[in-house]
CSV table of C-alpha atoms in Angstrom, one decimal:
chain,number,residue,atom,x,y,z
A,1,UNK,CA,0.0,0.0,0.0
A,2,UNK,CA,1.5,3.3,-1.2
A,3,UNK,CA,0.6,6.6,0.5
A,4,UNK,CA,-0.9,8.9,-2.4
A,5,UNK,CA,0.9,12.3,-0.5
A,6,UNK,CA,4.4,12.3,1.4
A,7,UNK,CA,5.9,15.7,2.4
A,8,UNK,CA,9.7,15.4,3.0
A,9,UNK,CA,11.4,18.1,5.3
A,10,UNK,CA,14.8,19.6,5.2
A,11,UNK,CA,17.1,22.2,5.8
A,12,UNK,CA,18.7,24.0,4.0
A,13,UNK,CA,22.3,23.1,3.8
A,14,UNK,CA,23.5,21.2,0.6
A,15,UNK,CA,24.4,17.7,2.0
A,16,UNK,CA,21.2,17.4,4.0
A,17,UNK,CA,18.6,19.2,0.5
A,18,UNK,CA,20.1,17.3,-1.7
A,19,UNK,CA,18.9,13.7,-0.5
A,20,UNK,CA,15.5,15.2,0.3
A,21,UNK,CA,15.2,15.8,-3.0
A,22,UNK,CA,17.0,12.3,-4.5
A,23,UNK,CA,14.0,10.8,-2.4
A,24,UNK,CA,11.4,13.1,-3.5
A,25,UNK,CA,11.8,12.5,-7.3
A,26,UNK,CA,12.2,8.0,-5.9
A,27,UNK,CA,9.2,8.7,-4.6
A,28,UNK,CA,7.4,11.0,-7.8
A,29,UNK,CA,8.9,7.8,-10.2
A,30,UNK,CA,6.3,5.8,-8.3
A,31,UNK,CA,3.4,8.2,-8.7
A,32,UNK,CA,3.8,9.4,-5.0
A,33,UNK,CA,2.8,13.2,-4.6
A,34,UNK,CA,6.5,14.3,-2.4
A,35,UNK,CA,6.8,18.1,-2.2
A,36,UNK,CA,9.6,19.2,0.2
A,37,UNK,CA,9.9,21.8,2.4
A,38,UNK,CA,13.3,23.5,3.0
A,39,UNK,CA,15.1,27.0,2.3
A,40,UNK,CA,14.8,29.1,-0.4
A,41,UNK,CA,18.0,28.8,-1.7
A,42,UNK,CA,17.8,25.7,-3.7
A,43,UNK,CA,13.9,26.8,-4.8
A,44,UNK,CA,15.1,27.7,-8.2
A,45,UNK,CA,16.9,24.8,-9.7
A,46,UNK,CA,14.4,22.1,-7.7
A,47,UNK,CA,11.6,23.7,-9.8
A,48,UNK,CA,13.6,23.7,-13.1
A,49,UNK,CA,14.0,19.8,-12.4
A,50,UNK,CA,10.4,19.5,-12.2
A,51,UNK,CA,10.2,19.3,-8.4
A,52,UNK,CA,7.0,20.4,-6.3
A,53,UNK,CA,9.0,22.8,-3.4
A,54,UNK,CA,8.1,25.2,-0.7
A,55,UNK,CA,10.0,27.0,2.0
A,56,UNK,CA,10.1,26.1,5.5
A,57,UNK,CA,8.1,27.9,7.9
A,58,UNK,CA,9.8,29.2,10.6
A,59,UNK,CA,13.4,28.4,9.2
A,60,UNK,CA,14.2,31.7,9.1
A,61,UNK,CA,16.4,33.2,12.1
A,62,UNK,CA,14.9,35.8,14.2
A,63,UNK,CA,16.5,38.4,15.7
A,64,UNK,CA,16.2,36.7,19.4
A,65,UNK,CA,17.7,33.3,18.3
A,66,UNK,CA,20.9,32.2,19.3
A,67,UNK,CA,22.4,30.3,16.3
A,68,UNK,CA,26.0,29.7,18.1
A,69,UNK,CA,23.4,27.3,20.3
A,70,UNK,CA,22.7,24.1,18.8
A,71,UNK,CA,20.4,23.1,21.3
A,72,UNK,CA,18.4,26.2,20.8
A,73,UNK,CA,18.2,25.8,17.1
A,74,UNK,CA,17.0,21.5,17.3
A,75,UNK,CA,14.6,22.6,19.9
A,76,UNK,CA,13.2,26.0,20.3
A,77,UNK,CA,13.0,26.6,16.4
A,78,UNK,CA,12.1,23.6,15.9
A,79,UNK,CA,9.0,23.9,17.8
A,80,UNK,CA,8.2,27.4,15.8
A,81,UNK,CA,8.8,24.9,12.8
A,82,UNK,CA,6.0,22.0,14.0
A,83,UNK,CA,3.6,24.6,15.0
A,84,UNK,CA,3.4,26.8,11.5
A,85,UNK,CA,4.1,23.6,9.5
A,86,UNK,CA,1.5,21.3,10.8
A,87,UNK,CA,-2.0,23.0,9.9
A,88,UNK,CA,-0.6,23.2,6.3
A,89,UNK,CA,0.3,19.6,6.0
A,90,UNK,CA,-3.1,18.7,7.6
A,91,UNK,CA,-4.5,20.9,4.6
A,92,UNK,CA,-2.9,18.9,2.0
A,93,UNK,CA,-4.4,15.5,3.3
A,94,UNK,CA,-0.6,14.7,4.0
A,95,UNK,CA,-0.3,10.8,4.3
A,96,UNK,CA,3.3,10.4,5.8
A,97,UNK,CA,5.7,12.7,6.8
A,98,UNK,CA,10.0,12.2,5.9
A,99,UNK,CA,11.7,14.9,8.2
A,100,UNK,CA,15.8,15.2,7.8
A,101,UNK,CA,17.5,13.9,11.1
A,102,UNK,CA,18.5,17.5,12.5
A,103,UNK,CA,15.0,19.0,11.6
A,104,UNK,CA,13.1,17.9,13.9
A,105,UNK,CA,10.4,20.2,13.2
A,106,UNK,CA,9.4,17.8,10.3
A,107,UNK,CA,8.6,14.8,12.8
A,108,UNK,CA,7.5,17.3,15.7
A,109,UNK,CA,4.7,18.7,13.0
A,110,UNK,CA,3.5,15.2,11.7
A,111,UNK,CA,3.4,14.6,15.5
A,112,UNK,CA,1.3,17.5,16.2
A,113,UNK,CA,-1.4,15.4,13.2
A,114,UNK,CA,-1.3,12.8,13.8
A,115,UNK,CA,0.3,11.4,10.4
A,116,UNK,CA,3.3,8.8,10.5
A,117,UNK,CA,6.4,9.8,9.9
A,118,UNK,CA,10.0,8.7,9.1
A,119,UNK,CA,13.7,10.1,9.8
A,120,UNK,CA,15.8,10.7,7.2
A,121,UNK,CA,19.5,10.6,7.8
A,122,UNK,CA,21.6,11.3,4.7
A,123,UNK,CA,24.9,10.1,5.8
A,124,UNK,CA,25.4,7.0,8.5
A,125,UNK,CA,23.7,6.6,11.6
A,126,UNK,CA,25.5,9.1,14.2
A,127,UNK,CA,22.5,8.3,17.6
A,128,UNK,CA,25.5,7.3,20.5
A,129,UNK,CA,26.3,3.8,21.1
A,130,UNK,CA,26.9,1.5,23.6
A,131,UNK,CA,29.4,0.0,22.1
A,132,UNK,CA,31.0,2.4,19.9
A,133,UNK,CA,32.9,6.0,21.1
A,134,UNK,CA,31.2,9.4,20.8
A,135,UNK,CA,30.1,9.8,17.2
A,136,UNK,CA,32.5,12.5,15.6
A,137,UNK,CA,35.1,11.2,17.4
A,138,UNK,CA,37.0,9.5,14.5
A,139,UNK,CA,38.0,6.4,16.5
A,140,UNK,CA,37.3,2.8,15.9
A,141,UNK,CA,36.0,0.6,19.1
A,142,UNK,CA,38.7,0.3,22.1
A,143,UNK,CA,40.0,-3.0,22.4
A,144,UNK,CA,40.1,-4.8,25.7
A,145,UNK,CA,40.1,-3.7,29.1
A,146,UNK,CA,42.0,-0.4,28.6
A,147,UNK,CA,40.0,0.7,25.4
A,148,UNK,CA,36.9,-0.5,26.4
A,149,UNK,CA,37.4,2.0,29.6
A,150,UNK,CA,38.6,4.5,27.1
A,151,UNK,CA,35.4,4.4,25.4
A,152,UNK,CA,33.4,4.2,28.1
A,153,UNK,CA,35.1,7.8,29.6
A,154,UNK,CA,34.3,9.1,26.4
A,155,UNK,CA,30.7,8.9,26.0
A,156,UNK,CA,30.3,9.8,29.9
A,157,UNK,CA,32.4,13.0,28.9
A,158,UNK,CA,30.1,13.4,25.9
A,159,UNK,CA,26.7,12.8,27.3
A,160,UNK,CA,26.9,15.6,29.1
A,161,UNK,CA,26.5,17.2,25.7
A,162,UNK,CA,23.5,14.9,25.0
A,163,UNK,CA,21.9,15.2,28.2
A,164,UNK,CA,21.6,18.9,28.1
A,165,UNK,CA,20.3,18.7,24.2
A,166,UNK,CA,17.8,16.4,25.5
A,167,UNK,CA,16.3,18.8,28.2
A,168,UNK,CA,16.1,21.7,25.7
A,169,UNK,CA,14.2,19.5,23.1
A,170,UNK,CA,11.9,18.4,26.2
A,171,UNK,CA,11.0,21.9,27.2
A,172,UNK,CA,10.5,22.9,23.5
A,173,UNK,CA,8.2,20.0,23.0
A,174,UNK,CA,6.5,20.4,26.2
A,175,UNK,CA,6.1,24.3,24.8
A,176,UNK,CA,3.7,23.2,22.0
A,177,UNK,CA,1.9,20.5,24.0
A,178,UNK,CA,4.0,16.9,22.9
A,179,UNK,CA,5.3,14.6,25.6
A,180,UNK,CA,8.9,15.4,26.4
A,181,UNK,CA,10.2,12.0,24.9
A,182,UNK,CA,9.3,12.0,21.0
A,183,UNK,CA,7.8,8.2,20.0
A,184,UNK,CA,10.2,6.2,18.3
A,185,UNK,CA,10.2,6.1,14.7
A,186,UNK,CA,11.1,4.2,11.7
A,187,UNK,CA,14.7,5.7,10.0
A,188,UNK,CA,15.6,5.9,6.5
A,189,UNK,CA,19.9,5.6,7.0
A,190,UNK,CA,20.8,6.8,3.6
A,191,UNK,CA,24.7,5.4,2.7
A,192,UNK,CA,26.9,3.0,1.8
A,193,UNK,CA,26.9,0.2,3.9
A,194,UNK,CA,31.0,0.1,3.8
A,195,UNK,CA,30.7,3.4,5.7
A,196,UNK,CA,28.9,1.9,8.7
A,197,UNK,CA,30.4,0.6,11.5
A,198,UNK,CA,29.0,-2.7,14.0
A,199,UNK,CA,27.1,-1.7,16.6
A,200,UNK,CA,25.6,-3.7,19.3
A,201,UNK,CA,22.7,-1.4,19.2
A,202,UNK,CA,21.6,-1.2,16.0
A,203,UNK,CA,18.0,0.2,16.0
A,204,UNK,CA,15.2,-2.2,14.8
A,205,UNK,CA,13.4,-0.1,12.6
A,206,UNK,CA,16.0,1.9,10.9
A,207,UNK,CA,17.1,0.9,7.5
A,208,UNK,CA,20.2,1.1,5.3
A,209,UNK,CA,18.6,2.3,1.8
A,210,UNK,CA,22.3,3.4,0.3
A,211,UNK,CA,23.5,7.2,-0.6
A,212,UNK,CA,20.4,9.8,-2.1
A,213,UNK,CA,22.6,11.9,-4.6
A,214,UNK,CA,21.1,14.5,-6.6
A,215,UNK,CA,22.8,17.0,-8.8
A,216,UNK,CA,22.0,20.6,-9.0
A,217,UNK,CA,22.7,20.9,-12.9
A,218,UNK,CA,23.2,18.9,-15.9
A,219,UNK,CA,26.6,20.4,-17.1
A,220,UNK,CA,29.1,18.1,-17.6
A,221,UNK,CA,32.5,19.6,-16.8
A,222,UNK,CA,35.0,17.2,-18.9
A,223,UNK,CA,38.9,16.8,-17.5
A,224,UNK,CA,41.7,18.5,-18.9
A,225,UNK,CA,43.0,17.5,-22.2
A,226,UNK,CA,46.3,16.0,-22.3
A,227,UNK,CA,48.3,13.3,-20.2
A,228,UNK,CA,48.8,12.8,-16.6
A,229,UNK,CA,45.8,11.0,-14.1
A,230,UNK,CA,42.9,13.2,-13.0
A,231,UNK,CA,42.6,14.6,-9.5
A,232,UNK,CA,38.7,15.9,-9.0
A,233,UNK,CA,39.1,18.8,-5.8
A,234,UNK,CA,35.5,19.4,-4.1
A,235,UNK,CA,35.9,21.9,-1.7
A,236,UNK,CA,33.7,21.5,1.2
A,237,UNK,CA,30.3,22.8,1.4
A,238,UNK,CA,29.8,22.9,4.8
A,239,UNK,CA,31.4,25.6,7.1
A,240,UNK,CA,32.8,23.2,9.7
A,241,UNK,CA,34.7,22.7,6.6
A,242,UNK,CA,38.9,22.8,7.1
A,243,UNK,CA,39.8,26.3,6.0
A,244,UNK,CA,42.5,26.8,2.8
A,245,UNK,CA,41.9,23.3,1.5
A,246,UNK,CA,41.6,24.4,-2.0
A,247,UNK,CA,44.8,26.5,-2.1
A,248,UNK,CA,46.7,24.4,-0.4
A,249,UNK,CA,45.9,21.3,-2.0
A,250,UNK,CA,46.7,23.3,-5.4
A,251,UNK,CA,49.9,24.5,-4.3
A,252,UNK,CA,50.4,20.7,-3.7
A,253,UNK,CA,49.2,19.3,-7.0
A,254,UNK,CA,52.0,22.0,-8.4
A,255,UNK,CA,54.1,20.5,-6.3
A,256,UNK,CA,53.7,16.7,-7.8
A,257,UNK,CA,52.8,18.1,-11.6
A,258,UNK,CA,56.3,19.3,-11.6
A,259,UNK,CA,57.6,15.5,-12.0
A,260,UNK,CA,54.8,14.1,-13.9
A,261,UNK,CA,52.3,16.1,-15.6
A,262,UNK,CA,48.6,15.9,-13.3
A,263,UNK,CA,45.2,17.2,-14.3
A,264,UNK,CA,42.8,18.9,-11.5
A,265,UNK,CA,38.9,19.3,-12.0
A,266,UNK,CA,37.9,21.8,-8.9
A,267,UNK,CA,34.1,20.7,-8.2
A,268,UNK,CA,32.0,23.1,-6.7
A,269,UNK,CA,29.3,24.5,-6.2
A,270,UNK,CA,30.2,28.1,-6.3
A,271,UNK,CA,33.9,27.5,-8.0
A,272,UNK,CA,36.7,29.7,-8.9
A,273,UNK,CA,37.9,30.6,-11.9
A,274,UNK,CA,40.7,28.5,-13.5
A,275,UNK,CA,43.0,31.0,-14.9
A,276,UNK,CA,46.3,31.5,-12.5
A,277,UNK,CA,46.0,28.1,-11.6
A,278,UNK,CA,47.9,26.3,-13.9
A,279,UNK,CA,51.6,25.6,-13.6
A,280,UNK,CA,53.9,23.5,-15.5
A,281,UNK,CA,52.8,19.9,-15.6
A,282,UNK,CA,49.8,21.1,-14.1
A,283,UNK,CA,46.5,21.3,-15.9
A,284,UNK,CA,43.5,22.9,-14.5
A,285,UNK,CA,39.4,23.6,-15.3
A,286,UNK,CA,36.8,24.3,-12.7
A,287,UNK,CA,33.0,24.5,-12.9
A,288,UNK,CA,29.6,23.5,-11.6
A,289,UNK,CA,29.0,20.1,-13.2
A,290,UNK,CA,27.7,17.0,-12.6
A,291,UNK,CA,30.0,15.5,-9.7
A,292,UNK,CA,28.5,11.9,-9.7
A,293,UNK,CA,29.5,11.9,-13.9
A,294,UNK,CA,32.8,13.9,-12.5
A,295,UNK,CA,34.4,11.0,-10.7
A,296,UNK,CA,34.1,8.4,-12.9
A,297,UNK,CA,36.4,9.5,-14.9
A,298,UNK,CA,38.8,10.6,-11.8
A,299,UNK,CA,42.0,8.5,-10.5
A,300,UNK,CA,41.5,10.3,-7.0
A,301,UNK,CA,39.7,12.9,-5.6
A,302,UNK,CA,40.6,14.8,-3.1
A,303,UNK,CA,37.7,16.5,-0.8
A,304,UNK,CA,36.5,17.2,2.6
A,305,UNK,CA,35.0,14.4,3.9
A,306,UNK,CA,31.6,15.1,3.6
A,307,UNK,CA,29.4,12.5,3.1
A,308,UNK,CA,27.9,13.2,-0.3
A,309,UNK,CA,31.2,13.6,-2.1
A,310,UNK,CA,32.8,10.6,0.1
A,311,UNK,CA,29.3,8.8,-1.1
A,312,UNK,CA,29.6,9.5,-4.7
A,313,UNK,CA,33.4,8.9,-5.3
A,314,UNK,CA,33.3,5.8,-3.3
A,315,UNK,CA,30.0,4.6,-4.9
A,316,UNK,CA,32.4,5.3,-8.1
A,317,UNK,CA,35.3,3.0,-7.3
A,318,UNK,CA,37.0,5.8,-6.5
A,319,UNK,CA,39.6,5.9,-3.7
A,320,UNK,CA,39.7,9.8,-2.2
A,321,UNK,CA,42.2,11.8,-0.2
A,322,UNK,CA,39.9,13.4,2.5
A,323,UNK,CA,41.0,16.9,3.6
A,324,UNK,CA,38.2,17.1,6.9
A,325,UNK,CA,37.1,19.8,8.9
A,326,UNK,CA,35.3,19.2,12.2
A,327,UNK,CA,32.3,17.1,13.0
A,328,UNK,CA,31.4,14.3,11.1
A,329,UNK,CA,33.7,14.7,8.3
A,330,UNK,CA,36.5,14.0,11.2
A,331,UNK,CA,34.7,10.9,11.9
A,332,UNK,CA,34.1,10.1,8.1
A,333,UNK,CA,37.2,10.8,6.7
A,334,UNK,CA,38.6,8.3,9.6
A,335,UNK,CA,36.3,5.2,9.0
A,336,UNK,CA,37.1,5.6,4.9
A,337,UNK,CA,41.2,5.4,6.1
A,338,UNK,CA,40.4,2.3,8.2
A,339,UNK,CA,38.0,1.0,5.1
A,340,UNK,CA,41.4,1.4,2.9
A,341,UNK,CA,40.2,3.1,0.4
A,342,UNK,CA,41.8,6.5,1.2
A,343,UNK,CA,44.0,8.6,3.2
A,344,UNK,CA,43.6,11.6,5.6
A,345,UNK,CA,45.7,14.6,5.9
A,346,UNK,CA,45.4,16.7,8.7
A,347,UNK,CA,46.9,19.6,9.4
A,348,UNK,CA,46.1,21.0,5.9
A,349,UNK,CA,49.0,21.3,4.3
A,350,UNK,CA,50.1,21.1,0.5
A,351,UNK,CA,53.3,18.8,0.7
A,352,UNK,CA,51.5,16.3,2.7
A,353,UNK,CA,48.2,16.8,0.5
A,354,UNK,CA,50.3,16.1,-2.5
A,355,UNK,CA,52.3,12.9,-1.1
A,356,UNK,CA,48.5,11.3,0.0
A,357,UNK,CA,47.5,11.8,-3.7
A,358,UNK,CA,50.8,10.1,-5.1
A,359,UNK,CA,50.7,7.2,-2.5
A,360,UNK,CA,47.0,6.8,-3.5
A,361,UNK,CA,47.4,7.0,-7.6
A,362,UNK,CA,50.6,4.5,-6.9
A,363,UNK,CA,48.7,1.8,-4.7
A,364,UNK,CA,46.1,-0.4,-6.0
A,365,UNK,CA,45.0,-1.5,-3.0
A,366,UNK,CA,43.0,2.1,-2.6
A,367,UNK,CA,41.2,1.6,-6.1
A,368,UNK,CA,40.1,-2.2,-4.9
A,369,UNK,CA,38.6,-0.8,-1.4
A,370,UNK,CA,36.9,2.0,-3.3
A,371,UNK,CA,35.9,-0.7,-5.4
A,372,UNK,CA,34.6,-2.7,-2.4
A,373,UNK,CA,32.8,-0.3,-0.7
A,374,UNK,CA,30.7,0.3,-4.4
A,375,UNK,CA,30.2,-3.3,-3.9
A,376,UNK,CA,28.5,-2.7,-0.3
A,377,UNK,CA,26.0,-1.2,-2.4
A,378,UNK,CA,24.3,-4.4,-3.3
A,379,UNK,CA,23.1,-4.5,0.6
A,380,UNK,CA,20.6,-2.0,0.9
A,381,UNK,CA,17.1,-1.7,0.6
A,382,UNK,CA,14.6,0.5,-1.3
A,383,UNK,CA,13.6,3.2,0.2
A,384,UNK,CA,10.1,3.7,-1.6
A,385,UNK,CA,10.0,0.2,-0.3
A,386,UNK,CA,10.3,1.0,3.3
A,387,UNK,CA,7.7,3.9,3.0
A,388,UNK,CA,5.2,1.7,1.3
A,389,UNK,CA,5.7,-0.4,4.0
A,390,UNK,CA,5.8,2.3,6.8
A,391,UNK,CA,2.6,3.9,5.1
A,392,UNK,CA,1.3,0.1,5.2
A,393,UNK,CA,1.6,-0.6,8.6
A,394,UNK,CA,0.5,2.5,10.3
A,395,UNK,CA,-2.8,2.3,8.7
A,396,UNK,CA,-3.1,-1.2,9.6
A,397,UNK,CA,-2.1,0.0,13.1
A,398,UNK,CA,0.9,-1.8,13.0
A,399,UNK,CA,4.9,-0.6,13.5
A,400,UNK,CA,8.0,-1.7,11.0
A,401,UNK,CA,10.6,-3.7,12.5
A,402,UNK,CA,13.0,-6.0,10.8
A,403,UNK,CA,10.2,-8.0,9.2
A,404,UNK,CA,8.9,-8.3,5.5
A,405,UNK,CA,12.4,-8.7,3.7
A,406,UNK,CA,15.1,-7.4,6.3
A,407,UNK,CA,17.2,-8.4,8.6
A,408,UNK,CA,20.2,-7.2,10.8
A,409,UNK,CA,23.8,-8.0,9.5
A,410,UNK,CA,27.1,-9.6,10.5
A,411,UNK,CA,28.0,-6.7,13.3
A,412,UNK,CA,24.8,-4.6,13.6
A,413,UNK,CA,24.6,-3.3,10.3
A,414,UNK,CA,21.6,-4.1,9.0
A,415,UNK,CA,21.0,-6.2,5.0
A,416,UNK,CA,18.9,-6.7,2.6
A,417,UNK,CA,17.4,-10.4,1.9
């Protein structure tokens, strides 16, 4: 049973719009009405793709909110969110709701009518573990006595954090008359399975339905001409992004083009210019193109850490040099250097950039775990699927565990039958 009207939530921030709108046009292939509700900013090129979009109430700062406070932002304006968004989805005879994992507004509003609703996380699942240190933390699980102690002095330290995030969300739900504790709901984890990691804990109803990529444009940016491998750069999007990674890992590239010639596609979504950038050996374009078309023809790319670019070049076969910032590009670009199918450089730095990238292009073994984790792919469900099912089940009054086709897999990770 397939709900006729779906409204998907996001922010707006590109690696969190993006996979709202990879689901929304799943979704519309299957005759499923799925408008989504985020910022403005992407309004424009949504529509020209033949998307149905509409800005978030409430999104917008005022000039009393505290945006250095996390808490503040998931809770308070998140409740201003439910409150102006749930009389219009109740309008629009909205069957199911899809809300992105940090706006909570989405599930708080479907909450407020009544109509079942899903999580959405476009990148792994990052809820704390018992078994596994603090999410962003960029370590694997402490073995033995002394790690296991490690870890467990970790997430004590951490929770603190967690804790006090809780009690703000409780007092902003209580605000708009929900019980402190939100229900449990069923999660949509949208990426590769090789970028998981075992859990004890894995949570019964959420589901590994592989990376949501979507392009903002259908310009094809081709390589550089010539001879020499080709080295894609995606700058970051996000602003806990590492600061100078471009023109550092340029200054880098120079570095290595001036023994044997290299070829650099910069990848962004606002990017530079090309002129001034080319050096002897070196050849260099930049544009806005299509990134998942981009790597495919890339030896190594060399990016952030973020999950959509990590998703893409890895779903590719492509091993990366990962560049990360904070948060959970730290804890990203560590999991892909333990997968083996890249390296991490941190402190940004151009020599060091430029040795990862020539230890990468001289390796094989990077190419086959890139390849491997593309592979991972094959162990995921569909995600329509899931919200058929989701739809399915609620009206028959039901909830969605790890029945009807899935299962949980070697570690915690969860795999498609």
């Amino acid at each position: 049973m397939a709900p006729r009207k779906v409204a998907i939530v996001a922010g707006p921030d590109a690696g969190h719009a993006f996979p709202a709108f990879a689901l929304a046009e799943k979704l519309a292939a299957q005759d499923i009405s799925a408008p989504v509700w985020t910022g403005a900013v992407w309004h424009e090129v949504a529509r020209s793709r033949g998307l149905d979009v509409a800005e978030l109430p409430g999104l917008r700062a005022r000039a009393t909110d505290d945006d250095s406070d996390a808490g503040a932002k998931l809770g308070a304006r998140a409740a201003r969110m439910a409150v102006a968004l749930a009389p219009v989805l109740a309008a629009r005879g909205t069957d199911l709701v899809i809300s992105d994992v940090i706006t909570v507004g989405g599930l708080w509003a479907a909450e407020l009518c009544g109509i079942p609703a899903i999580e959405l996380s476009p990148h792994p699942l990052y809820l704390p573990s018992r078994g596994l240190p603090p999410i962003g933390a960029g370590l694997s699980p402490g073995d033995g006595v002394g790690g296991r102690l490690r870890d467990i002095a970790l997430r004590t330290a951490s929770n603190v954090s967690v804790r006090a995030g809780e009690r703000q969300r409780a007092t902003a739900r209580r605000g708009i008359g929900l019980a402190e504790s939100p229900p449990g709901v069923p999660r949509l984890i949208a990426t590769l399975p090789a970028l998981e990691v075992p859990r004890p804990d894995w949570p019964t109803r959420a589901h590994l339905v592989g990376p949501l990529l979507w392009e903002p444009t259908d310009v094809i940016v081709e390589p550089p001409p010539g001879a020499g491998p080709v080295v894609v750069v995606a700058p970051s999007t996000a602003v806990i992004g590492a600061a100078d990674m471009l023109t550092e890992t340029l200054a880098g590239l120079t570095e290595l083009a001036s023994r044997d010639p290299v070829r650099v596609v910069i990848s962004a979504l606002d990017p530079p210019g090309a002129e001034g950038f080319g050096a002897p050996g070196l050849s260099v374009t930049a544009g806005l193109g299509r990134q998942d078309q981009l790597v495919g023809r890339a030896d190594v790319v060399v990016c952030g850490g973020g999950h959509g670019m990590l998703a893409k070049s890895l779903s590719a076969g492509v091993p990366v040099v990962t560049v990360p910032g904070g948060g959970d590009q730290w804890e990203l670009a560590n999991r892909v250097a333990r997968q083996g199918s890249g390296m991490l450089v941190r402190p940004v730095e151009g020599h060091a950039i430029a040795e990862a990238v020539a230890a990468v292009l001289g390796d094989p073994g990077y190419a086959r775990a890139a390849a491997s984790a593309a592979a991972s792919a094959s162990d995921v469900v569909d995600p329509v699927r899931v919200v058929c099912e989701v739809y399915r089940r609620s009206v028959a009054g039901d909830a969605l565990g790890h029945g009807g086709g899935y299962r949980t897999g070697k570690g915690g990770v969860p795999r498609c039958d």
